[in-house]
Structure formats: C-alpha cells, structure tokens
Amino acid sequence: MPGKTERLTRREREIMNAIFALGNRASADDIRARLTSPPGDSAVRVMLARLEKKGLLKHAQEGVRYMYSATISPAAAKRNALEQYLHTFFGGSLRKMMTALVAEERWTDEELDALKAEIDRVRRERKNKS
C-alpha cells in the first residue's frame, strides 16, 4: 500500500474529511463548499489531483463533472491521521500521547471509569490469546 501512508497537509486532510462527511462521493464544488476559508476552484482541483497521485482519491466522470471518492476507508484514514499526530506532537510515543490525553481535566469520573474498563478488557483479551 505504498503512498497511502504519506503525510497529508492540513488542507489535504480537510479535503479527505470533507469527502468522508459527504458520503465518500463528492464533486470538487461540494468539497470546496465544506472547506474553511476555501481556496479558489483551481487550487482545490490541484489538491484533488495531488491526492489522486498519492493514491488516496479516485474520480469517475459523471456528465461534465468529476465525482471524487477515497481509496481508503475512514478507519484507515483515521489511523493515518493519528499516526501523523503521534509523530508530530509526541515523538512517536503512544504512552506520552495517551498520558497527555488522560491528564486532561475535562474528563468526568464516568468517562475515566469507561476508559479504565476498556483498558481492562484489552488486557483480558491479550491474556486469553496467550
């Protein structure tokens, strides 16, 4: 799957998010309408072509317009985004990232209990696999 894990710019990631939000099928105009401070039409088309070259998008012609869709699943895109975030802000350390997230003061006791329960569930599954 070469190319699919390439780093995306903020705008490229925003385009991918827009495509997923639009049901994984959208025209350049549909995508542009969802972007914050949208660039010009030709700039959006250049970015779409770049994402196609990276292997992340494909298009199909419908009448006079192209309809774009992602070549990866939303789950794979989310995983790639998290990996990029992990490397950019935490030097690749998952432990540092999770510690920073858990240390946030906005968690309720119920949310922290749910996180602990999920950690316990994963531990049990790992023991059962051993």
Short mmCIF file of N, CA and C in Angstrom, two decimals:
data_model
loop_
_atom_site.label_atom_id
_atom_site.label_comp_id
_atom_site.label_asym_id
_atom_site.label_seq_id
_atom_site.Cartn_x
_atom_site.Cartn_y
_atom_site.Cartn_z
N MET A 1 0.83 -1.19 0.00
CA MET A 1 0.00 0.00 0.00
C MET A 1 0.87 1.25 0.00
N PRO A 2 1.88 1.31 -0.83
CA PRO A 2 2.74 2.49 -0.82
C PRO A 2 1.97 3.73 -1.19
N GLY A 3 2.38 4.84 -0.57
CA GLY A 3 1.74 6.11 -0.88
C GLY A 3 0.55 6.41 0.00
N LYS A 4 -0.10 5.39 0.52
CA LYS A 4 -1.32 5.63 1.28
C LYS A 4 -1.04 6.15 2.68
N THR A 5 0.18 5.99 3.15
CA THR A 5 0.51 6.48 4.48
C THR A 5 1.31 7.77 4.42
N GLU A 6 1.41 8.37 3.24
CA GLU A 6 2.12 9.64 3.12
C GLU A 6 1.49 10.68 4.03
N ARG A 7 2.32 11.59 4.49
CA ARG A 7 1.80 12.67 5.33
C ARG A 7 0.94 13.61 4.49
N LEU A 8 -0.11 14.05 5.08
CA LEU A 8 -1.01 14.98 4.41
C LEU A 8 -0.85 16.36 5.01
N THR A 9 -1.01 17.37 4.18
CA THR A 9 -1.05 18.73 4.70
C THR A 9 -2.38 18.93 5.42
N ARG A 10 -2.46 20.00 6.17
CA ARG A 10 -3.72 20.29 6.87
C ARG A 10 -4.87 20.38 5.87
N ARG A 11 -4.65 21.04 4.75
CA ARG A 11 -5.70 21.21 3.76
C ARG A 11 -6.07 19.88 3.10
N GLU A 12 -5.07 19.04 2.82
CA GLU A 12 -5.37 17.73 2.23
C GLU A 12 -6.20 16.89 3.19
N ARG A 13 -5.85 16.95 4.47
CA ARG A 13 -6.63 16.20 5.46
C ARG A 13 -8.06 16.76 5.53
N GLU A 14 -8.19 18.07 5.44
CA GLU A 14 -9.51 18.69 5.45
C GLU A 14 -10.33 18.22 4.24
N ILE A 15 -9.69 18.10 3.11
CA ILE A 15 -10.38 17.60 1.90
C ILE A 15 -10.83 16.16 2.11
N MET A 16 -9.96 15.32 2.65
CA MET A 16 -10.33 13.93 2.90
C MET A 16 -11.50 13.87 3.88
N ASN A 17 -11.45 14.68 4.92
CA ASN A 17 -12.55 14.71 5.89
C ASN A 17 -13.86 15.14 5.22
N ALA A 18 -13.78 16.12 4.32
CA ALA A 18 -14.97 16.58 3.62
C ALA A 18 -15.56 15.46 2.76
N ILE A 19 -14.71 14.73 2.08
CA ILE A 19 -15.18 13.63 1.23
C ILE A 19 -15.88 12.57 2.09
N PHE A 20 -15.28 12.21 3.22
CA PHE A 20 -15.93 11.23 4.10
C PHE A 20 -17.26 11.78 4.62
N ALA A 21 -17.29 13.05 5.00
CA ALA A 21 -18.53 13.66 5.51
C ALA A 21 -19.62 13.70 4.44
N LEU A 22 -19.21 13.74 3.18
CA LEU A 22 -20.18 13.79 2.07
C LEU A 22 -20.52 12.39 1.55
N GLY A 23 -20.26 11.37 2.35
CA GLY A 23 -20.64 10.01 1.97
C GLY A 23 -19.67 9.36 1.00
N ASN A 24 -18.44 9.82 0.97
CA ASN A 24 -17.38 9.30 0.12
C ASN A 24 -17.71 9.38 -1.37
N ARG A 25 -18.39 10.43 -1.74
CA ARG A 25 -18.69 10.69 -3.15
C ARG A 25 -19.05 12.16 -3.27
N ALA A 26 -18.16 12.95 -3.90
CA ALA A 26 -18.41 14.38 -3.94
C ALA A 26 -17.70 15.02 -5.13
N SER A 27 -18.30 16.11 -5.62
CA SER A 27 -17.67 16.89 -6.68
C SER A 27 -16.69 17.88 -6.06
N ALA A 28 -15.85 18.47 -6.88
CA ALA A 28 -14.91 19.48 -6.39
C ALA A 28 -15.67 20.64 -5.75
N ASP A 29 -16.79 21.03 -6.33
CA ASP A 29 -17.59 22.13 -5.76
C ASP A 29 -18.16 21.75 -4.39
N ASP A 30 -18.64 20.50 -4.26
CA ASP A 30 -19.16 20.03 -2.97
C ASP A 30 -18.06 20.08 -1.91
N ILE A 31 -16.88 19.63 -2.29
CA ILE A 31 -15.75 19.58 -1.36
C ILE A 31 -15.35 21.00 -0.97
N ARG A 32 -15.21 21.86 -1.98
CA ARG A 32 -14.79 23.24 -1.73
C ARG A 32 -15.75 23.94 -0.77
N ALA A 33 -17.04 23.66 -0.89
CA ALA A 33 -18.05 24.30 -0.04
C ALA A 33 -17.89 23.92 1.43
N ARG A 34 -17.23 22.80 1.72
CA ARG A 34 -17.06 22.36 3.11
C ARG A 34 -15.74 22.82 3.72
N LEU A 35 -14.88 23.44 2.95
CA LEU A 35 -13.57 23.83 3.45
C LEU A 35 -13.63 25.17 4.19
N THR A 36 -12.82 25.29 5.23
CA THR A 36 -12.73 26.56 5.93
C THR A 36 -11.88 27.50 5.09
N SER A 37 -12.31 28.73 4.98
CA SER A 37 -11.64 29.72 4.12
C SER A 37 -11.23 29.07 2.80
N PRO A 38 -12.21 28.64 2.02
CA PRO A 38 -11.90 27.85 0.83
C PRO A 38 -11.01 28.59 -0.18
N PRO A 39 -10.04 27.87 -0.71
CA PRO A 39 -9.21 28.45 -1.76
C PRO A 39 -10.02 28.50 -3.05
N GLY A 40 -9.44 29.04 -4.08
CA GLY A 40 -10.14 29.10 -5.36
C GLY A 40 -10.39 27.73 -5.94
N ASP A 41 -11.29 27.70 -6.91
CA ASP A 41 -11.68 26.44 -7.55
C ASP A 41 -10.47 25.70 -8.12
N SER A 42 -9.59 26.41 -8.82
CA SER A 42 -8.46 25.73 -9.45
C SER A 42 -7.50 25.17 -8.40
N ALA A 43 -7.35 25.86 -7.26
CA ALA A 43 -6.48 25.35 -6.20
C ALA A 43 -7.04 24.06 -5.61
N VAL A 44 -8.35 23.99 -5.44
CA VAL A 44 -8.98 22.77 -4.93
C VAL A 44 -8.74 21.63 -5.91
N ARG A 45 -8.90 21.89 -7.20
CA ARG A 45 -8.69 20.85 -8.20
C ARG A 45 -7.24 20.37 -8.23
N VAL A 46 -6.30 21.27 -8.01
CA VAL A 46 -4.89 20.88 -7.94
C VAL A 46 -4.67 19.96 -6.74
N MET A 47 -5.26 20.30 -5.60
CA MET A 47 -5.12 19.47 -4.41
C MET A 47 -5.78 18.11 -4.60
N LEU A 48 -6.92 18.07 -5.28
CA LEU A 48 -7.58 16.80 -5.56
C LEU A 48 -6.70 15.93 -6.45
N ALA A 49 -6.08 16.54 -7.46
CA ALA A 49 -5.18 15.81 -8.34
C ALA A 49 -3.97 15.28 -7.56
N ARG A 50 -3.46 16.07 -6.63
CA ARG A 50 -2.33 15.65 -5.80
C ARG A 50 -2.73 14.45 -4.94
N LEU A 51 -3.92 14.49 -4.37
CA LEU A 51 -4.40 13.37 -3.55
C LEU A 51 -4.61 12.12 -4.40
N GLU A 52 -5.03 12.31 -5.65
CA GLU A 52 -5.14 11.16 -6.56
C GLU A 52 -3.76 10.58 -6.84
N LYS A 53 -2.78 11.44 -7.06
CA LYS A 53 -1.41 10.99 -7.34
C LYS A 53 -0.84 10.23 -6.15
N LYS A 54 -1.21 10.64 -4.94
CA LYS A 54 -0.77 9.95 -3.73
C LYS A 54 -1.51 8.62 -3.54
N GLY A 55 -2.53 8.38 -4.36
CA GLY A 55 -3.29 7.14 -4.26
C GLY A 55 -4.40 7.16 -3.24
N LEU A 56 -4.76 8.33 -2.74
CA LEU A 56 -5.78 8.44 -1.71
C LEU A 56 -7.17 8.71 -2.26
N LEU A 57 -7.24 9.23 -3.47
CA LEU A 57 -8.52 9.53 -4.12
C LEU A 57 -8.56 8.90 -5.50
N LYS A 58 -9.78 8.73 -5.97
CA LYS A 58 -10.01 8.36 -7.37
C LYS A 58 -11.20 9.18 -7.83
N HIS A 59 -11.39 9.27 -9.13
CA HIS A 59 -12.54 10.01 -9.63
C HIS A 59 -13.23 9.22 -10.74
N ALA A 60 -14.48 9.53 -10.90
CA ALA A 60 -15.28 8.97 -12.00
C ALA A 60 -16.01 10.15 -12.63
N GLN A 61 -16.06 10.17 -13.95
CA GLN A 61 -16.73 11.27 -14.63
C GLN A 61 -18.22 11.00 -14.68
N GLU A 62 -19.00 12.00 -14.29
CA GLU A 62 -20.46 11.94 -14.37
C GLU A 62 -20.90 13.18 -15.12
N GLY A 63 -21.27 13.01 -16.35
CA GLY A 63 -21.62 14.16 -17.18
C GLY A 63 -20.40 15.02 -17.38
N VAL A 64 -20.50 16.29 -17.00
CA VAL A 64 -19.38 17.21 -17.19
C VAL A 64 -18.49 17.35 -15.95
N ARG A 65 -18.84 16.67 -14.86
CA ARG A 65 -18.04 16.84 -13.66
C ARG A 65 -17.45 15.52 -13.17
N TYR A 66 -16.39 15.65 -12.39
CA TYR A 66 -15.75 14.50 -11.76
C TYR A 66 -16.34 14.33 -10.36
N MET A 67 -16.59 13.09 -10.01
CA MET A 67 -17.01 12.76 -8.65
C MET A 67 -15.85 12.04 -7.98
N TYR A 68 -15.43 12.54 -6.84
CA TYR A 68 -14.26 12.01 -6.14
C TYR A 68 -14.69 11.10 -4.99
N SER A 69 -13.88 10.09 -4.76
CA SER A 69 -14.08 9.21 -3.61
C SER A 69 -12.72 8.76 -3.10
N ALA A 70 -12.68 8.41 -1.83
CA ALA A 70 -11.43 7.96 -1.20
C ALA A 70 -11.15 6.52 -1.58
N THR A 71 -9.89 6.20 -1.70
CA THR A 71 -9.49 4.81 -1.98
C THR A 71 -9.18 4.06 -0.68
N ILE A 72 -9.23 4.76 0.44
CA ILE A 72 -9.02 4.12 1.74
C ILE A 72 -10.28 4.30 2.57
N SER A 73 -10.43 3.45 3.56
CA SER A 73 -11.61 3.53 4.42
C SER A 73 -11.45 4.67 5.42
N PRO A 74 -12.57 5.13 5.97
CA PRO A 74 -12.47 6.16 7.02
C PRO A 74 -11.61 5.66 8.20
N ALA A 75 -11.69 4.37 8.52
CA ALA A 75 -10.89 3.82 9.62
C ALA A 75 -9.40 3.92 9.30
N ALA A 76 -9.01 3.60 8.07
CA ALA A 76 -7.59 3.71 7.68
C ALA A 76 -7.14 5.16 7.69
N ALA A 77 -8.00 6.06 7.23
CA ALA A 77 -7.66 7.49 7.23
C ALA A 77 -7.49 7.99 8.66
N LYS A 78 -8.36 7.53 9.55
CA LYS A 78 -8.26 7.93 10.96
C LYS A 78 -6.96 7.41 11.56
N ARG A 79 -6.62 6.16 11.27
CA ARG A 79 -5.38 5.58 11.78
C ARG A 79 -4.16 6.37 11.27
N ASN A 80 -4.16 6.72 9.98
CA ASN A 80 -3.06 7.50 9.41
C ASN A 80 -2.96 8.88 10.07
N ALA A 81 -4.11 9.52 10.30
CA ALA A 81 -4.11 10.84 10.94
C ALA A 81 -3.57 10.75 12.37
N LEU A 82 -3.97 9.71 13.09
CA LEU A 82 -3.48 9.54 14.46
C LEU A 82 -1.99 9.27 14.48
N GLU A 83 -1.50 8.48 13.52
CA GLU A 83 -0.06 8.21 13.46
C GLU A 83 0.71 9.50 13.18
N GLN A 84 0.18 10.32 12.28
CA GLN A 84 0.85 11.59 11.98
C GLN A 84 0.85 12.49 13.21
N TYR A 85 -0.26 12.57 13.90
CA TYR A 85 -0.37 13.37 15.12
C TYR A 85 0.60 12.85 16.19
N LEU A 86 0.65 11.54 16.35
CA LEU A 86 1.53 10.90 17.32
C LEU A 86 2.99 11.27 17.06
N HIS A 87 3.41 11.20 15.80
CA HIS A 87 4.80 11.51 15.48
C HIS A 87 5.10 13.01 15.55
N THR A 88 4.12 13.83 15.16
CA THR A 88 4.34 15.28 15.16
C THR A 88 4.43 15.84 16.57
N PHE A 89 3.55 15.44 17.46
CA PHE A 89 3.46 16.06 18.77
C PHE A 89 4.05 15.26 19.92
N PHE A 90 4.26 13.95 19.71
CA PHE A 90 4.72 13.11 20.81
C PHE A 90 5.93 12.25 20.45
N GLY A 91 6.62 12.62 19.39
CA GLY A 91 7.83 11.91 19.01
C GLY A 91 7.62 10.42 18.78
N GLY A 92 6.40 10.04 18.43
CA GLY A 92 6.09 8.63 18.17
C GLY A 92 5.75 7.83 19.41
N SER A 93 5.74 8.45 20.58
CA SER A 93 5.46 7.73 21.83
C SER A 93 3.96 7.69 22.11
N LEU A 94 3.40 6.52 21.96
CA LEU A 94 1.98 6.33 22.25
C LEU A 94 1.69 6.56 23.73
N ARG A 95 2.62 6.12 24.59
CA ARG A 95 2.43 6.31 26.03
C ARG A 95 2.35 7.80 26.38
N LYS A 96 3.23 8.61 25.79
CA LYS A 96 3.21 10.05 26.07
C LYS A 96 1.90 10.68 25.58
N MET A 97 1.44 10.25 24.41
CA MET A 97 0.20 10.81 23.89
C MET A 97 -0.98 10.43 24.78
N MET A 98 -1.06 9.16 25.17
CA MET A 98 -2.19 8.72 25.99
C MET A 98 -2.15 9.37 27.37
N THR A 99 -0.95 9.53 27.92
CA THR A 99 -0.81 10.19 29.22
C THR A 99 -1.30 11.63 29.14
N ALA A 100 -0.92 12.32 28.06
CA ALA A 100 -1.36 13.70 27.88
C ALA A 100 -2.89 13.77 27.75
N LEU A 101 -3.46 12.84 27.02
CA LEU A 101 -4.91 12.84 26.84
C LEU A 101 -5.63 12.54 28.15
N VAL A 102 -5.14 11.56 28.89
CA VAL A 102 -5.79 11.19 30.16
C VAL A 102 -5.64 12.29 31.19
N ALA A 103 -4.55 13.05 31.14
CA ALA A 103 -4.31 14.11 32.11
C ALA A 103 -5.22 15.32 31.92
N GLU A 104 -5.95 15.37 30.82
CA GLU A 104 -6.88 16.49 30.60
C GLU A 104 -7.87 16.56 31.76
N GLU A 105 -8.16 17.74 32.20
CA GLU A 105 -9.04 17.92 33.35
C GLU A 105 -10.53 17.84 33.01
N ARG A 106 -10.84 17.75 31.73
CA ARG A 106 -12.25 17.76 31.34
C ARG A 106 -12.95 16.40 31.48
N TRP A 107 -12.20 15.34 31.77
CA TRP A 107 -12.80 14.02 31.88
C TRP A 107 -13.72 13.96 33.11
N THR A 108 -14.87 13.34 32.94
CA THR A 108 -15.73 13.08 34.10
C THR A 108 -15.27 11.77 34.72
N ASP A 109 -15.72 11.51 35.95
CA ASP A 109 -15.39 10.24 36.60
C ASP A 109 -15.94 9.08 35.79
N GLU A 110 -17.13 9.25 35.21
CA GLU A 110 -17.73 8.18 34.40
C GLU A 110 -16.89 7.89 33.17
N GLU A 111 -16.38 8.93 32.52
CA GLU A 111 -15.54 8.74 31.34
C GLU A 111 -14.23 8.04 31.70
N LEU A 112 -13.63 8.45 32.82
CA LEU A 112 -12.39 7.80 33.26
C LEU A 112 -12.64 6.33 33.61
N ASP A 113 -13.80 6.05 34.24
CA ASP A 113 -14.15 4.66 34.55
C ASP A 113 -14.33 3.85 33.27
N ALA A 114 -14.94 4.46 32.26
CA ALA A 114 -15.13 3.76 30.98
C ALA A 114 -13.79 3.48 30.31
N LEU A 115 -12.85 4.43 30.38
CA LEU A 115 -11.50 4.20 29.84
C LEU A 115 -10.80 3.07 30.57
N LYS A 116 -10.90 3.08 31.88
CA LYS A 116 -10.28 2.00 32.67
C LYS A 116 -10.90 0.66 32.31
N ALA A 117 -12.21 0.62 32.15
CA ALA A 117 -12.88 -0.64 31.78
C ALA A 117 -12.39 -1.13 30.42
N GLU A 118 -12.18 -0.21 29.47
CA GLU A 118 -11.68 -0.59 28.15
C GLU A 118 -10.25 -1.13 28.24
N ILE A 119 -9.42 -0.50 29.06
CA ILE A 119 -8.05 -0.99 29.27
C ILE A 119 -8.09 -2.39 29.88
N ASP A 120 -8.94 -2.58 30.87
CA ASP A 120 -9.07 -3.90 31.50
C ASP A 120 -9.55 -4.95 30.50
N ARG A 121 -10.48 -4.58 29.62
CA ARG A 121 -10.99 -5.51 28.61
C ARG A 121 -9.88 -5.93 27.66
N VAL A 122 -9.08 -4.97 27.21
CA VAL A 122 -7.97 -5.27 26.30
C VAL A 122 -6.96 -6.19 26.97
N ARG A 123 -6.67 -5.94 28.24
CA ARG A 123 -5.74 -6.82 28.98
C ARG A 123 -6.27 -8.23 29.06
N ARG A 124 -7.56 -8.39 29.37
CA ARG A 124 -8.16 -9.73 29.45
C ARG A 124 -8.06 -10.45 28.10
N GLU A 125 -8.36 -9.73 27.01
CA GLU A 125 -8.28 -10.33 25.67
C GLU A 125 -6.86 -10.78 25.36
N ARG A 126 -5.88 -9.98 25.71
CA ARG A 126 -4.48 -10.34 25.46
C ARG A 126 -4.10 -11.60 26.25
N LYS A 127 -4.55 -11.70 27.51
CA LYS A 127 -4.24 -12.88 28.33
C LYS A 127 -4.90 -14.12 27.71
N ASN A 128 -6.11 -13.97 27.22
CA ASN A 128 -6.83 -15.10 26.63
C ASN A 128 -6.17 -15.58 25.34
N LYS A 129 -5.50 -14.69 24.62
CA LYS A 129 -4.82 -15.06 23.37
C LYS A 129 -3.51 -15.77 23.64
N SER A 130 -2.94 -15.52 24.84
CA SER A 130 -1.62 -16.10 25.15
C SER A 130 -1.69 -17.58 25.43
#
